[in-house]
PDB file of C-alpha atoms and ligand atoms in Angstrom:
ATOM      1  CA  UNK A 439      11.201 -35.470  -1.764  1.00 39.00           C
ATOM      2  CA  UNK A 440       7.593 -36.621  -1.300  1.00 49.00           C
ATOM      3  CA  UNK A 441       8.452 -40.215  -0.450  1.00 54.00           C
ATOM      4  CA  UNK A 442       7.757 -41.396  -4.022  1.00 64.00           C
ATOM      5  CA  UNK A 443      10.588 -39.743  -5.911  1.00 69.00           C
ATOM      6  CA  UNK A 444      12.311 -42.726  -7.577  1.00 75.00           C
ATOM      7  CA  UNK A 445      14.819 -40.952  -9.813  1.00 79.00           C
ATOM      8  CA  UNK A 446      17.134 -40.079  -6.886  1.00 79.00           C
ATOM      9  CA  UNK A 447      16.187 -43.031  -4.655  1.00 82.00           C
ATOM     10  CA  UNK A 448      19.549 -44.308  -3.436  1.00 82.00           C
ATOM     11  CA  UNK A 449      21.278 -40.923  -3.692  1.00 84.00           C
ATOM     12  CA  UNK A 450      19.845 -38.430  -1.238  1.00 81.00           C
ATOM     13  CA  UNK A 451      16.932 -40.299   0.273  1.00 81.00           C
ATOM     14  CA  UNK A 452      16.987 -40.271   4.118  1.00 81.00           C
ATOM     15  CA  UNK A 453      16.965 -44.101   4.222  1.00 82.00           C
ATOM     16  CA  UNK A 454      18.657 -45.178   0.966  1.00 83.00           C
ATOM     17  CA  UNK A 455      21.518 -42.874   0.110  1.00 85.00           C
ATOM     18  CA  UNK A 456      25.122 -42.857  -1.054  1.00 83.00           C
ATOM     19  CA  UNK A 457      26.332 -43.453   2.498  1.00 82.00           C
ATOM     20  CA  UNK A 458      24.807 -46.926   2.621  1.00 86.00           C
ATOM     21  CA  UNK A 459      24.348 -47.760  -1.103  1.00 86.00           C
ATOM     22  CA  UNK A 460      27.688 -49.479  -1.385  1.00 89.00           C
ATOM     23  CA  UNK A 461      27.088 -51.749   1.580  1.00 88.00           C
ATOM     24  CA  UNK A 462      23.670 -52.734   0.201  1.00 87.00           C
ATOM     25  CA  UNK A 463      25.157 -53.313  -3.257  1.00 90.00           C
ATOM     26  CA  UNK A 464      27.878 -55.604  -1.835  1.00 88.00           C
ATOM     27  CA  UNK A 465      25.331 -57.574   0.203  1.00 83.00           C
ATOM     28  CA  UNK A 466      23.025 -58.052  -2.780  1.00 85.00           C
ATOM     29  CA  UNK A 467      25.612 -58.687  -5.484  1.00 86.00           C
ATOM     30  CA  UNK A 468      28.400 -60.333  -3.438  1.00 83.00           C
ATOM     31  CA  UNK A 469      30.797 -58.390  -5.655  1.00 87.00           C
ATOM     32  CA  UNK A 470      33.736 -56.548  -4.143  1.00 88.00           C
ATOM     33  CA  UNK A 471      36.156 -53.980  -5.587  1.00 92.00           C
ATOM     34  CA  UNK A 472      38.550 -56.643  -6.749  1.00 92.00           C
ATOM     35  CA  UNK A 473      35.813 -58.464  -8.677  1.00 90.00           C
ATOM     36  CA  UNK A 474      34.854 -55.251 -10.469  1.00 95.00           C
ATOM     37  CA  UNK A 475      37.907 -53.037 -10.997  1.00 96.00           C
ATOM     38  CA  UNK A 476      38.857 -52.739 -14.679  1.00 96.00           C
ATOM     39  CA  UNK A 477      36.391 -55.484 -15.614  1.00 96.00           C
ATOM     40  CA  UNK A 478      33.802 -55.227 -18.371  1.00 98.00           C
ATOM     41  CA  UNK A 479      30.576 -55.313 -16.373  1.00 97.00           C
ATOM     42  CA  UNK A 480      26.856 -55.355 -17.185  1.00 97.00           C
ATOM     43  CA  UNK A 481      24.232 -54.041 -14.730  1.00 98.00           C
ATOM     44  CA  UNK A 482      21.128 -55.730 -16.170  1.00 97.00           C
ATOM     45  CA  UNK A 483      17.996 -53.727 -15.319  1.00 97.00           C
ATOM     46  CA  UNK A 484      19.797 -50.845 -13.632  1.00 96.00           C
ATOM     47  CA  UNK A 485      16.688 -48.775 -12.799  1.00 94.00           C
ATOM     48  CA  UNK A 486      17.815 -45.314 -11.731  1.00 93.00           C
ATOM     49  CA  UNK A 487      21.420 -46.558 -11.581  1.00 95.00           C
ATOM     50  CA  UNK A 488      21.859 -46.662  -7.795  1.00 93.00           C
ATOM     51  CA  UNK A 489      23.860 -49.897  -7.953  1.00 94.00           C
ATOM     52  CA  UNK A 490      25.650 -48.861 -11.139  1.00 96.00           C
ATOM     53  CA  UNK A 491      26.982 -45.985  -9.061  1.00 95.00           C
ATOM     54  CA  UNK A 492      28.698 -48.381  -6.641  1.00 95.00           C
ATOM     55  CA  UNK A 493      30.104 -50.574  -9.435  1.00 96.00           C
ATOM     56  CA  UNK A 494      31.337 -47.504 -11.318  1.00 97.00           C
ATOM     57  CA  UNK A 495      33.114 -46.256  -8.204  1.00 95.00           C
ATOM     58  CA  UNK A 496      34.922 -49.590  -8.035  1.00 95.00           C
ATOM     59  CA  UNK A 497      36.455 -48.848 -11.435  1.00 96.00           C
ATOM     60  CA  UNK A 498      34.325 -51.207 -13.540  1.00 97.00           C
ATOM     61  CA  UNK A 499      33.935 -50.511 -17.259  1.00 98.00           C
ATOM     62  CA  UNK A 500      30.189 -50.567 -16.945  1.00 98.00           C
ATOM     63  CA  UNK A 501      27.228 -50.947 -19.286  1.00 98.00           C
ATOM     64  CA  UNK A 502      23.963 -50.169 -17.498  1.00 98.00           C
ATOM     65  CA  UNK A 503      21.022 -51.714 -19.331  1.00 98.00           C
ATOM     66  CA  UNK A 504      17.478 -50.558 -18.605  1.00 97.00           C
ATOM     67  CA  UNK A 505      14.180 -51.190 -20.388  1.00 97.00           C
ATOM     68  CA  UNK A 506      12.223 -48.262 -18.969  1.00 93.00           C
ATOM     69  CA  UNK A 507      11.940 -44.707 -20.235  1.00 90.00           C
ATOM     70  CA  UNK A 508      13.643 -43.447 -17.074  1.00 88.00           C
ATOM     71  CA  UNK A 509      17.039 -44.082 -18.688  1.00 93.00           C
ATOM     72  CA  UNK A 510      17.557 -40.374 -19.303  1.00 93.00           C
ATOM     73  CA  UNK A 511      17.521 -39.618 -15.597  1.00 92.00           C
ATOM     74  CA  UNK A 512      19.667 -42.742 -15.023  1.00 95.00           C
ATOM     75  CA  UNK A 513      22.230 -41.293 -17.441  1.00 96.00           C
ATOM     76  CA  UNK A 514      22.092 -37.952 -15.574  1.00 95.00           C
ATOM     77  CA  UNK A 515      22.607 -39.743 -12.259  1.00 95.00           C
ATOM     78  CA  UNK A 516      25.731 -41.439 -13.617  1.00 96.00           C
ATOM     79  CA  UNK A 517      27.045 -38.563 -15.745  1.00 97.00           C
ATOM     80  CA  UNK A 518      30.119 -38.070 -13.549  1.00 97.00           C
ATOM     81  CA  UNK A 519      31.500 -41.493 -14.558  1.00 98.00           C
ATOM     82  CA  UNK A 520      33.315 -41.684 -17.920  1.00 98.00           C
ATOM     83  CA  UNK A 521      33.487 -45.470 -17.370  1.00 98.00           C
ATOM     84  CA  UNK A 522      29.665 -45.913 -17.567  1.00 98.00           C
ATOM     85  CA  UNK A 523      27.418 -46.205 -20.600  1.00 98.00           C
ATOM     86  CA  UNK A 524      23.670 -46.275 -20.037  1.00 98.00           C
ATOM     87  CA  UNK A 525      21.829 -48.274 -22.700  1.00 97.00           C
ATOM     88  CA  UNK A 526      18.082 -48.561 -23.162  1.00 97.00           C
ATOM     89  CA  UNK A 527      17.241 -52.158 -24.035  1.00 97.00           C
ATOM     90  CA  UNK A 528      15.665 -55.451 -23.114  1.00 98.00           C
ATOM     91  CA  UNK A 529      17.466 -58.297 -21.346  1.00 98.00           C
ATOM     92  CA  UNK A 530      15.790 -60.704 -23.787  1.00 98.00           C
ATOM     93  CA  UNK A 531      17.286 -58.830 -26.747  1.00 97.00           C
ATOM     94  CA  UNK A 532      20.336 -57.260 -25.140  1.00 97.00           C
ATOM     95  CA  UNK A 533      22.377 -55.377 -27.742  1.00 96.00           C
ATOM     96  CA  UNK A 534      25.675 -57.105 -26.917  1.00 97.00           C
ATOM     97  CA  UNK A 535      27.548 -59.980 -28.554  1.00 97.00           C
ATOM     98  CA  UNK A 536      27.663 -63.330 -26.761  1.00 93.00           C
ATOM     99  CA  UNK A 537      30.670 -63.925 -24.459  1.00 91.00           C
ATOM    100  CA  UNK A 538      31.232 -60.196 -23.904  1.00 95.00           C
ATOM    101  CA  UNK A 539      31.255 -59.461 -20.170  1.00 94.00           C
ATOM    102  CA  UNK A 540      33.617 -60.410 -17.338  1.00 93.00           C
ATOM    103  CA  UNK A 541      30.888 -59.750 -14.765  1.00 92.00           C
ATOM    104  CA  UNK A 542      27.109 -59.506 -15.027  1.00 93.00           C
ATOM    105  CA  UNK A 543      24.847 -58.612 -12.133  1.00 92.00           C
ATOM    106  CA  UNK A 544      21.120 -58.096 -11.969  1.00 93.00           C
ATOM    107  CA  UNK A 545      19.489 -56.865  -8.779  1.00 91.00           C
ATOM    108  CA  UNK A 546      15.741 -57.044  -8.269  1.00 91.00           C
ATOM    109  CA  UNK A 547      14.899 -57.398 -11.970  1.00 94.00           C
ATOM    110  CA  UNK A 548      14.501 -60.901 -13.383  1.00 94.00           C
ATOM    111  CA  UNK A 549      11.299 -61.679 -11.476  1.00 93.00           C
ATOM    112  CA  UNK A 550       9.703 -58.706 -13.247  1.00 95.00           C
ATOM    113  CA  UNK A 551      10.493 -60.000 -16.739  1.00 97.00           C
ATOM    114  CA  UNK A 552       7.816 -62.715 -16.933  1.00 96.00           C
ATOM    115  CA  UNK A 553      10.390 -65.461 -17.459  1.00 97.00           C
ATOM    116  CA  UNK A 554      13.217 -65.233 -14.947  1.00 94.00           C
ATOM    117  CA  UNK A 555      14.712 -68.535 -16.073  1.00 95.00           C
ATOM    118  CA  UNK A 556      14.940 -67.495 -19.707  1.00 97.00           C
ATOM    119  CA  UNK A 557      16.234 -64.048 -18.686  1.00 96.00           C
ATOM    120  CA  UNK A 558      18.999 -65.742 -16.668  1.00 92.00           C
ATOM    121  CA  UNK A 559      19.933 -67.854 -19.674  1.00 92.00           C
ATOM    122  CA  UNK A 560      19.986 -64.822 -21.976  1.00 95.00           C
ATOM    123  CA  UNK A 561      22.249 -62.973 -19.584  1.00 94.00           C
ATOM    124  CA  UNK A 562      24.504 -65.995 -19.134  1.00 91.00           C
ATOM    125  CA  UNK A 563      25.070 -66.107 -22.888  1.00 92.00           C
ATOM    126  CA  UNK A 564      26.561 -62.596 -22.679  1.00 93.00           C
ATOM    127  CA  UNK A 565      29.125 -63.717 -20.108  1.00 91.00           C
ATOM    128  CA  UNK A 566      32.692 -64.671 -21.030  1.00 89.00           C
ATOM    129  CA  UNK A 567      33.953 -68.125 -20.101  1.00 85.00           C
ATOM    130  CA  UNK A 568      35.381 -67.718 -16.611  1.00 83.00           C
ATOM    131  CA  UNK A 569      33.231 -64.651 -15.932  1.00 87.00           C
ATOM    132  CA  UNK A 570      30.930 -64.253 -12.943  1.00 87.00           C
ATOM    133  CA  UNK A 571      27.233 -63.592 -12.772  1.00 88.00           C
ATOM    134  CA  UNK A 572      25.101 -62.385  -9.890  1.00 87.00           C
ATOM    135  CA  UNK A 573      21.318 -62.748  -9.911  1.00 87.00           C
ATOM    136  CA  UNK A 574      19.185 -61.235  -7.168  1.00 87.00           C
ATOM    137  CA  UNK A 575      15.472 -62.089  -7.269  1.00 88.00           C
ATOM    138  CA  UNK A 576      12.521 -62.202  -4.859  1.00 87.00           C
ATOM    139  CA  UNK A 577      12.517 -65.278  -2.673  1.00 86.00           C
ATOM    140  CA  UNK A 578       9.442 -67.440  -2.203  1.00 89.00           C
ATOM    141  CA  UNK A 579       7.841 -67.080   1.218  1.00 89.00           C
ATOM    142  CA  UNK A 580       5.745 -69.542   3.190  1.00 93.00           C
ATOM    143  CA  UNK A 581       2.296 -70.522   1.776  1.00 96.00           C
ATOM    144  CA  UNK A 582       0.455 -67.928   3.948  1.00 96.00           C
ATOM    145  CA  UNK A 583       2.797 -65.158   2.860  1.00 95.00           C
ATOM    146  CA  UNK A 584       2.394 -66.162  -0.774  1.00 96.00           C
ATOM    147  CA  UNK A 585      -1.401 -66.357  -0.481  1.00 97.00           C
ATOM    148  CA  UNK A 586      -1.669 -62.949   1.210  1.00 97.00           C
ATOM    149  CA  UNK A 587       0.732 -61.399  -1.269  1.00 97.00           C
ATOM    150  CA  UNK A 588      -1.202 -62.789  -4.250  1.00 97.00           C
ATOM    151  CA  UNK A 589      -4.499 -61.606  -2.787  1.00 98.00           C
ATOM    152  CA  UNK A 590      -3.292 -58.048  -2.173  1.00 98.00           C
ATOM    153  CA  UNK A 591      -1.420 -57.724  -5.447  1.00 98.00           C
ATOM    154  CA  UNK A 592      -4.408 -58.986  -7.427  1.00 97.00           C
ATOM    155  CA  UNK A 593      -6.040 -55.671  -6.518  1.00 98.00           C
ATOM    156  CA  UNK A 594      -3.076 -53.314  -6.256  1.00 98.00           C
ATOM    157  CA  UNK A 595      -1.633 -53.989  -9.704  1.00 98.00           C
ATOM    158  CA  UNK A 596      -4.854 -52.577 -11.191  1.00 98.00           C
ATOM    159  CA  UNK A 597      -4.873 -49.381  -9.112  1.00 98.00           C
ATOM    160  CA  UNK A 598      -4.241 -46.019 -10.745  1.00 97.00           C
ATOM    161  CA  UNK A 599      -1.079 -44.208  -9.654  1.00 94.00           C
ATOM    162  CA  UNK A 600      -2.932 -41.912  -7.189  1.00 96.00           C
ATOM    163  CA  UNK A 601      -4.807 -44.920  -5.738  1.00 97.00           C
ATOM    164  CA  UNK A 602      -1.568 -46.855  -5.391  1.00 97.00           C
ATOM    165  CA  UNK A 603       0.003 -43.875  -3.626  1.00 96.00           C
ATOM    166  CA  UNK A 604      -2.886 -43.790  -1.159  1.00 97.00           C
ATOM    167  CA  UNK A 605      -2.596 -47.555  -0.625  1.00 98.00           C
ATOM    168  CA  UNK A 606       1.153 -47.136  -0.098  1.00 97.00           C
ATOM    169  CA  UNK A 607       0.656 -44.354   2.454  1.00 96.00           C
ATOM    170  CA  UNK A 608      -1.722 -46.549   4.473  1.00 97.00           C
ATOM    171  CA  UNK A 609       0.582 -49.575   4.203  1.00 97.00           C
ATOM    172  CA  UNK A 610       3.549 -47.442   5.246  1.00 96.00           C
ATOM    173  CA  UNK A 611       1.646 -46.118   8.279  1.00 97.00           C
ATOM    174  CA  UNK A 612       0.868 -49.707   9.213  1.00 97.00           C
ATOM    175  CA  UNK A 613       4.554 -50.582   8.891  1.00 97.00           C
ATOM    176  CA  UNK A 614       5.496 -47.688  11.201  1.00 96.00           C
ATOM    177  CA  UNK A 615       2.876 -48.849  13.684  1.00 97.00           C
ATOM    178  CA  UNK A 616       4.279 -52.413  13.584  1.00 97.00           C
ATOM    179  CA  UNK A 617       7.764 -50.974  14.105  1.00 96.00           C
ATOM    180  CA  UNK A 618       6.583 -49.037  17.165  1.00 97.00           C
ATOM    181  CA  UNK A 619       5.058 -52.240  18.565  1.00 97.00           C
ATOM    182  CA  UNK A 620       8.308 -54.078  17.820  1.00 97.00           C
ATOM    183  CA  UNK A 621       6.577 -56.771  15.744  1.00 97.00           C
ATOM    184  CA  UNK A 622       7.539 -55.769  12.179  1.00 95.00           C
ATOM    185  CA  UNK A 623       9.857 -58.768  11.753  1.00 93.00           C
ATOM    186  CA  UNK A 624       7.193 -61.238  12.847  1.00 95.00           C
ATOM    187  CA  UNK A 625       4.616 -59.560  10.595  1.00 96.00           C
ATOM    188  CA  UNK A 626       6.986 -59.770   7.615  1.00 93.00           C
ATOM    189  CA  UNK A 627       6.554 -63.544   7.661  1.00 92.00           C
ATOM    190  CA  UNK A 628       2.976 -62.954   6.573  1.00 96.00           C
ATOM    191  CA  UNK A 629       2.990 -59.765   4.581  1.00 96.00           C
ATOM    192  CA  UNK A 630       5.611 -57.683   2.862  1.00 94.00           C
ATOM    193  CA  UNK A 631       5.575 -54.152   4.234  1.00 95.00           C
ATOM    194  CA  UNK A 632       8.905 -52.534   3.473  1.00 92.00           C
ATOM    195  CA  UNK A 633      10.316 -49.793   5.649  1.00 90.00           C
ATOM    196  CA  UNK A 634      10.274 -47.326   2.749  1.00 92.00           C
ATOM    197  CA  UNK A 635       7.239 -46.047   0.782  1.00 93.00           C
ATOM    198  CA  UNK A 636       9.014 -46.396  -2.589  1.00 92.00           C
ATOM    199  CA  UNK A 637       9.706 -50.068  -1.912  1.00 92.00           C
ATOM    200  CA  UNK A 638       6.056 -50.645  -0.927  1.00 96.00           C
ATOM    201  CA  UNK A 639       4.871 -48.736  -3.994  1.00 95.00           C
ATOM    202  CA  UNK A 640       7.036 -50.730  -6.397  1.00 93.00           C
ATOM    203  CA  UNK A 641       6.358 -54.085  -4.705  1.00 95.00           C
ATOM    204  CA  UNK A 642       2.568 -53.734  -4.922  1.00 97.00           C
ATOM    205  CA  UNK A 643       2.516 -51.870  -8.238  1.00 96.00           C
ATOM    206  CA  UNK A 644       4.777 -54.120 -10.323  1.00 96.00           C
ATOM    207  CA  UNK A 645       2.472 -55.900 -12.787  1.00 96.00           C
ATOM    208  CA  UNK A 646       4.676 -59.014 -12.883  1.00 96.00           C
ATOM    209  CA  UNK A 647       6.560 -60.192  -9.800  1.00 96.00           C
ATOM    210  CA  UNK A 648       7.361 -63.875  -9.503  1.00 95.00           C
ATOM    211  CA  UNK A 649       8.923 -65.384  -6.357  1.00 94.00           C
ATOM    212  CA  UNK A 650      11.565 -68.080  -6.526  1.00 91.00           C
ATOM    213  CA  UNK A 651      13.315 -70.711  -4.469  1.00 87.00           C
ATOM    214  CA  UNK A 652      17.001 -71.340  -4.152  1.00 82.00           C
ATOM    215  CA  UNK A 653      16.648 -74.600  -5.995  1.00 85.00           C
ATOM    216  CA  UNK A 654      15.012 -72.876  -8.935  1.00 88.00           C
ATOM    217  CA  UNK A 655      17.756 -70.283  -9.181  1.00 86.00           C
ATOM    218  CA  UNK A 656      20.412 -72.953  -8.804  1.00 81.00           C
ATOM    219  CA  UNK A 657      18.710 -74.878 -11.608  1.00 86.00           C
ATOM    220  CA  UNK A 658      18.716 -71.868 -13.944  1.00 88.00           C
ATOM    221  CA  UNK A 659      22.397 -71.282 -13.285  1.00 85.00           C
ATOM    222  CA  UNK A 660      23.239 -74.983 -13.680  1.00 84.00           C
ATOM    223  CA  UNK A 661      21.508 -74.970 -17.080  1.00 87.00           C
ATOM    224  CA  UNK A 662      23.951 -72.243 -18.061  1.00 86.00           C
ATOM    225  CA  UNK A 663      26.917 -74.374 -16.943  1.00 84.00           C
ATOM    226  CA  UNK A 664      27.700 -72.463 -13.780  1.00 83.00           C
ATOM    227  CA  UNK A 665      28.823 -73.710 -10.403  1.00 76.00           C
ATOM    228  CA  UNK A 666      27.975 -72.149  -7.064  1.00 74.00           C
ATOM    229  CA  UNK A 667      30.948 -70.676  -5.271  1.00 68.00           C
ATOM    230  CA  UNK A 668      29.207 -68.776  -2.480  1.00 67.00           C
ATOM    231  CA  UNK A 669      25.740 -68.318  -0.975  1.00 67.00           C
ATOM    232  CA  UNK A 670      23.955 -65.972   1.396  1.00 63.00           C
ATOM    233  CA  UNK A 671      20.537 -66.722   2.755  1.00 58.00           C
ATOM    234  CA  UNK A 672      18.100 -64.709   4.869  1.00 49.00           C
ATOM    235  CA  UNK A 673      14.754 -66.335   4.068  1.00 38.00           C
ATOM    236  CA  UNK A 674      12.186 -65.568   2.951  1.00 31.00           C
ATOM    237  CA  UNK A 675      13.513 -62.328   1.571  1.00 33.00           C
ATOM    238  CA  UNK A 676      17.176 -62.650   0.830  1.00 32.00           C
ATOM    239  CA  UNK A 677      19.414 -65.474  -0.200  1.00 34.00           C
ATOM    240  CA  UNK A 678      22.377 -65.713  -2.482  1.00 40.00           C
ATOM    241  CA  UNK A 679      24.211 -68.200  -4.596  1.00 45.00           C
ATOM    242  CA  UNK A 680      27.683 -67.800  -5.916  1.00 46.00           C
ATOM    243  CA  UNK A 681      29.099 -70.179  -8.475  1.00 46.00           C
ATOM    244  CA  UNK A 682      32.328 -70.867 -10.223  1.00 44.00           C
ATOM    245  CA  UNK A 683      33.282 -73.258 -12.989  1.00 54.00           C
ATOM    246  CA  UNK A 684      34.226 -72.363 -16.499  1.00 54.00           C
ATOM    247  CA  UNK A 685      31.893 -69.483 -15.641  1.00 54.00           C
ATOM    248  CA  UNK A 686      31.248 -68.146 -12.163  1.00 54.00           C
ATOM    249  CA  UNK A 687      27.972 -66.859 -10.987  1.00 57.00           C
ATOM    250  CA  UNK A 688      26.409 -65.362  -7.961  1.00 57.00           C
ATOM    251  CA  UNK A 689      22.672 -65.295  -7.370  1.00 54.00           C
ATOM    252  CA  UNK A 690      20.828 -63.737  -4.464  1.00 50.00           C
ATOM    253  CA  UNK A 691      17.074 -63.827  -3.855  1.00 50.00           C
ATOM    254  CA  UNK A 692      15.299 -61.026  -2.004  1.00 47.00           C
TER     255      UNK A 692
HETATM  256  C1  SAM B1883      12.750 -53.118  -9.104  1.00 94.58           C
HETATM  257  S1  SAM B1883      13.628 -52.270 -10.362  1.00 94.58           S
HETATM  258  C2  SAM B1883      15.313 -52.567  -9.854  1.00 94.58           C
HETATM  259  C3  SAM B1883      16.257 -51.559 -10.435  1.00 94.58           C
HETATM  260  C4  SAM B1883      17.714 -51.639  -9.934  1.00 94.58           C
HETATM  261  N1  SAM B1883      18.352 -52.875 -10.299  1.00 94.58           N
HETATM  262  C5  SAM B1883      17.722 -51.453  -8.441  1.00 94.58           C
HETATM  263  O1  SAM B1883      17.838 -52.436  -7.717  1.00 94.58           O
HETATM  264  O2  SAM B1883      17.591 -50.299  -8.022  1.00 94.58           O
HETATM  265  C6  SAM B1883      13.459 -53.375 -11.754  1.00 94.58           C
HETATM  266  C7  SAM B1883      13.991 -52.757 -13.047  1.00 94.58           C
HETATM  267  O3  SAM B1883      14.093 -53.763 -14.053  1.00 94.58           O
HETATM  268  C8  SAM B1883      13.764 -53.180 -15.295  1.00 94.58           C
HETATM  269  N2  SAM B1883      13.403 -54.264 -16.218  1.00 94.58           N
HETATM  270  C9  SAM B1883      12.323 -55.087 -16.145  1.00 94.58           C
HETATM  271  N3  SAM B1883      12.318 -55.943 -17.184  1.00 94.58           N
HETATM  272  C10 SAM B1883      13.431 -55.662 -17.927  1.00 94.58           C
HETATM  273  C11 SAM B1883      13.976 -56.195 -19.133  1.00 94.58           C
HETATM  274  N4  SAM B1883      13.359 -57.188 -19.783  1.00 94.58           N
HETATM  275  N5  SAM B1883      15.116 -55.678 -19.614  1.00 94.58           N
HETATM  276  C12 SAM B1883      15.743 -54.656 -18.961  1.00 94.58           C
HETATM  277  N6  SAM B1883      15.274 -54.096 -17.816  1.00 94.58           N
HETATM  278  C13 SAM B1883      14.123 -54.590 -17.302  1.00 94.58           C
HETATM  279  C14 SAM B1883      12.603 -52.276 -14.922  1.00 94.58           C
HETATM  280  O4  SAM B1883      12.368 -51.297 -15.920  1.00 94.58           O
HETATM  281  C15 SAM B1883      13.066 -51.688 -13.603  1.00 94.58           C
HETATM  282  O5  SAM B1883      13.793 -50.502 -13.769  1.00 94.58           O
END
């Protein structure tokens, strides 16, 4: 692996691999085995399927929806699970009837759609009454963080792939240097420099990446008649909302 190999990111990567994928999935989705086993579940924007893998292991009857052309390698990654179907499609036009799923989760996706609120509403319409929904999006940082992020991304989203790789390598070296100095956490209040090159590459290369507050996410879920039943919060990067009413939903920010 050259540090940029996304198709198996989460499987055999030295940092993100099957040994820790499940723990990360639980922290981001707030879904446990009981919430998933034998349930009809949608992973909305599954990417390479790393979190579908964890849900599938829990015994979910899983549909993994992904817009990108990488779905073929996603299907290969999940081929061992007869309980998973990988579907290429768009959250805004998801090929499922309303009120279909017991559980819907979406990790690190809605802020890339251009309209996270509408995407949440579209997903909520696919949820059965009494079902649960988990939404994990990027949290809004302090004004300096947001300014710096906007300024860097204004340039990086226009870089070619080789240029973005070079940018990522430099940013990753800086992150390692901050780690050695023991100041990476403090620096992360001003600039996002993940501890993995793939995360840096996708953060600075994603053409659309909106950041959201708890209140916004709560508002989106309230509009879809959901009630919070649980939250987790590690600002500015991770927080979570869990709701329960006639529908339940869970919504982390990262
Ligand atoms: C940052 S990746 C996260 C993937 C996966 N959930 C994970 O955490 O590994 C975001 C994914 O959302 C997908 N995506 C973006 N907009 C989408 C849409 N409208 N419908 C379905 N998938 C979408 C992208 O193609 C990409 O694979």
